[in-house]
PDB file of C-alpha atoms in Angstrom:
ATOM      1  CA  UNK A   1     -77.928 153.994 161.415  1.00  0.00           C
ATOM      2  CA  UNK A   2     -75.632 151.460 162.302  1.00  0.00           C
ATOM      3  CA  UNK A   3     -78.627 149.275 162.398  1.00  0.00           C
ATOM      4  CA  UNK A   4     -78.946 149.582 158.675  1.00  0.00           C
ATOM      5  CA  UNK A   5     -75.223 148.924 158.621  1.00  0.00           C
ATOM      6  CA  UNK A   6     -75.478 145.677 160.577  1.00  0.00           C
ATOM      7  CA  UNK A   7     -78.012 144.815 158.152  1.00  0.00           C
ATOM      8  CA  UNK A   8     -76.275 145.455 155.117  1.00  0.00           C
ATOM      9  CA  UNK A   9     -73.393 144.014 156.045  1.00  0.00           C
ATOM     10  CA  UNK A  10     -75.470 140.543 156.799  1.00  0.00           C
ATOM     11  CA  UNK A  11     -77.363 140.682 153.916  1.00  0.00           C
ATOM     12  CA  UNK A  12     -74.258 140.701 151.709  1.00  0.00           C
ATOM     13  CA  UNK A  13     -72.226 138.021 153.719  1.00  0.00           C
ATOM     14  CA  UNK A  14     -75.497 136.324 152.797  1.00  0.00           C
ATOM     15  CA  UNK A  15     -75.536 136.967 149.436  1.00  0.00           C
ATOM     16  CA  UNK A  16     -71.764 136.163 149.035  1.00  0.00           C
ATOM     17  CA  UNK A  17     -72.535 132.266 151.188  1.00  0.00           C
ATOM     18  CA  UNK A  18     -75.484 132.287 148.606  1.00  0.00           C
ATOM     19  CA  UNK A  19     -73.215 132.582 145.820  1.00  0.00           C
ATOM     20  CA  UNK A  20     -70.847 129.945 147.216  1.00  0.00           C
ATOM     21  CA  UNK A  21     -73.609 128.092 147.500  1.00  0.00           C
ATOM     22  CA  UNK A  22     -73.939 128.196 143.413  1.00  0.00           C
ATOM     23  CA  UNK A  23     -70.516 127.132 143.275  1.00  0.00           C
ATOM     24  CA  UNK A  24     -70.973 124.333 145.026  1.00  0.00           C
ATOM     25  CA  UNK A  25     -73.614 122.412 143.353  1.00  0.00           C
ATOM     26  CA  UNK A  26     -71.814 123.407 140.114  1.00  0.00           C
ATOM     27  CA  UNK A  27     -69.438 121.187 140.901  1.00  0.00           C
ATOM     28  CA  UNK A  28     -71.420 118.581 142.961  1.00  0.00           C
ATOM     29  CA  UNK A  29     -70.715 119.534 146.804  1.00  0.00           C
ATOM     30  CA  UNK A  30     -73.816 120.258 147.697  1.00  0.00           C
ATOM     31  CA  UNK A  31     -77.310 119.478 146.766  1.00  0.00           C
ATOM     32  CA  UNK A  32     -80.303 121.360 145.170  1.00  0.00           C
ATOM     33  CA  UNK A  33     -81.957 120.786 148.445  1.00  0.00           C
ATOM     34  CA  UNK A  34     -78.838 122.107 150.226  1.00  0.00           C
ATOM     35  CA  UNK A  35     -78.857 125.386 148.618  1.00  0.00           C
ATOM     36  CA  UNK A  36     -82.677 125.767 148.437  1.00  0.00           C
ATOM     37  CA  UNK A  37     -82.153 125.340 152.183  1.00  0.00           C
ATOM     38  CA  UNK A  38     -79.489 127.640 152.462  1.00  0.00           C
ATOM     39  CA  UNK A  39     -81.184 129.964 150.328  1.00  0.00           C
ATOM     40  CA  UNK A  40     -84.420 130.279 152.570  1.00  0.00           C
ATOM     41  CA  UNK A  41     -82.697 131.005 155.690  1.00  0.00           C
ATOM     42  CA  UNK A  42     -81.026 134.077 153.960  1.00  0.00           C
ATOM     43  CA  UNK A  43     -83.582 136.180 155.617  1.00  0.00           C
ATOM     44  CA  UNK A  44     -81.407 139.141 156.200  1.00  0.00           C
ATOM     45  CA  UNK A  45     -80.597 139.408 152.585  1.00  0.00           C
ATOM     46  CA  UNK A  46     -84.544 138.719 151.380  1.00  0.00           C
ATOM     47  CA  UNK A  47     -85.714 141.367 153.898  1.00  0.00           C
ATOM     48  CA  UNK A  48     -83.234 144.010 152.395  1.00  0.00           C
ATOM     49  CA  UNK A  49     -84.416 143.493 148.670  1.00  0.00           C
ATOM     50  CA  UNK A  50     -87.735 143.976 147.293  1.00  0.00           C
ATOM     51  CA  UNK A  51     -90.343 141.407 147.485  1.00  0.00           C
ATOM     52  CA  UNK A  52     -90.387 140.129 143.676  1.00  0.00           C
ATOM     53  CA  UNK A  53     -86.689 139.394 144.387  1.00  0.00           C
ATOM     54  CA  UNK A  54     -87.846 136.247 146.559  1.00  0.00           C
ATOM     55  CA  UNK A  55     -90.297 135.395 144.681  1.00  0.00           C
ATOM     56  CA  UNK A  56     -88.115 134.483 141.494  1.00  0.00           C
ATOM     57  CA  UNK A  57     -84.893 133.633 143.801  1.00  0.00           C
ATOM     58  CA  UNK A  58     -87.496 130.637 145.550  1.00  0.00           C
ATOM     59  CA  UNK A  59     -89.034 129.984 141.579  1.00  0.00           C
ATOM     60  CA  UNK A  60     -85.734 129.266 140.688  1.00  0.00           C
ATOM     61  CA  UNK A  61     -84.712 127.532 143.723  1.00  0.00           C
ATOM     62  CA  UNK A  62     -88.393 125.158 143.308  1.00  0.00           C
ATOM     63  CA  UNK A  63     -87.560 124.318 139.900  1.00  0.00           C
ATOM     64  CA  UNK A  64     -83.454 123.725 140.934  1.00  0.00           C
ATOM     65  CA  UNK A  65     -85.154 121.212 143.489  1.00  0.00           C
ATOM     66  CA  UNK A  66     -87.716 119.763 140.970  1.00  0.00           C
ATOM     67  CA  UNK A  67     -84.884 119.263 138.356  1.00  0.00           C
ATOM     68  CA  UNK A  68     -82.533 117.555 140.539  1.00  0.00           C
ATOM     69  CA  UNK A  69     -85.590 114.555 141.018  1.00  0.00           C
ATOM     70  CA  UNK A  70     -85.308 113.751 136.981  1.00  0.00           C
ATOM     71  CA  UNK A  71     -82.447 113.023 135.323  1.00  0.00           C
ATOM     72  CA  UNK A  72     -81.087 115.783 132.501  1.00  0.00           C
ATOM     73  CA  UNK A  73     -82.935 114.101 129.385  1.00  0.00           C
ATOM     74  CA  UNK A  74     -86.352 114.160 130.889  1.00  0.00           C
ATOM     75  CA  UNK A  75     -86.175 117.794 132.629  1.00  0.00           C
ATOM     76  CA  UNK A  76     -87.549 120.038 130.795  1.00  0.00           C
ATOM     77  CA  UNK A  77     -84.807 122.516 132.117  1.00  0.00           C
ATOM     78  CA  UNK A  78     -81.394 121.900 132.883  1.00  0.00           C
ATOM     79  CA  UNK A  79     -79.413 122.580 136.189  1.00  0.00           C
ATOM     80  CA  UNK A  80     -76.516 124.946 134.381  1.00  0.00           C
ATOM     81  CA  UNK A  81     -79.065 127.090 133.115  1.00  0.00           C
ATOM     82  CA  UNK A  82     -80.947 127.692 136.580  1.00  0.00           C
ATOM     83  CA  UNK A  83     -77.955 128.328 137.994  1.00  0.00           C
ATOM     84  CA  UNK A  84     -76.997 130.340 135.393  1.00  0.00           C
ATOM     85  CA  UNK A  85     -80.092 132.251 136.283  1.00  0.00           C
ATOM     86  CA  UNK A  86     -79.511 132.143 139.861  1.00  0.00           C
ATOM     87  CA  UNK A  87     -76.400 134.048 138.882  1.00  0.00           C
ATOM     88  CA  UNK A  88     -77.650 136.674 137.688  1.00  0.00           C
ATOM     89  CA  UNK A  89     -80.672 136.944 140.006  1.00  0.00           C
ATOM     90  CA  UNK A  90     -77.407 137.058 142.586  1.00  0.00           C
ATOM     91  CA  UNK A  91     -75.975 139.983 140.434  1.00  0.00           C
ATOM     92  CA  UNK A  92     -79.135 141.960 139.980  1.00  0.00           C
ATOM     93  CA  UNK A  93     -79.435 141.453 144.082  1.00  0.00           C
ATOM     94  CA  UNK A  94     -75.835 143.144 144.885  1.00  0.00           C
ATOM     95  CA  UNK A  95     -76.683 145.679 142.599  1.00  0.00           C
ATOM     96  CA  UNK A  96     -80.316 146.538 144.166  1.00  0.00           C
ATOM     97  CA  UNK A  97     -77.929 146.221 147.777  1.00  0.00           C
ATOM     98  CA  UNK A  98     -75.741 149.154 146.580  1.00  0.00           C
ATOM     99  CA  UNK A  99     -78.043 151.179 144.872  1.00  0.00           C
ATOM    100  CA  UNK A 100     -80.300 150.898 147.834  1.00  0.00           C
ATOM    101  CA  UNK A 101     -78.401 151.087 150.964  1.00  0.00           C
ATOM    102  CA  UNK A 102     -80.614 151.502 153.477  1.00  0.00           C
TER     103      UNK A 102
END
């Protein structure tokens, strides 16, 4: 059990550097390819949520990264809304966490 503690405990320290991480290139201290980084080597936190939460957290994360090659005008979405998404995604996550702890 306190395996599944340990776990849970990692995978919301995770989440929580994760949503630091959104801070951050919200205000330009990090870049898209910083967080996708980041993001990826949350393995903790990915193992302790379903799969389909990966697969949209590294969607969103691709097209973060894609964006961040084109300026605003010529993307066909814009950086505040992904992370806006990425917000939520990080919302829906600590709620799966809790409901789900182990």
């Amino acid at each position: 059990m306190s395996h599944n503690t340990t776990a849970l405990q990692e995978s919301a320290r995770q989440l929580q550097q994760l949503r630091g991480g959104f801070e951050q290139l919200a205000h330009s201290q990090i870049s898209a390819s910083a967080l996708g980084q980041q993001a990826r080597a949350a393995t903790t936190l990915l193992q302790a949520l379903p799969p389909r939460y990966g697969e949209v957290l590294l969607n969103l994360l691709d097209r973060l990264e894609s964006s961040a090659l084109f300026t605003e005008e010529s993307c066909s979405f814009s950086q505040k809304d992904l992370l806006d998404n990425l917000r939520m995604w990080a919302d829906k996550a600590q709620a799966q966490l809790a409901a789900n702890p182990g």
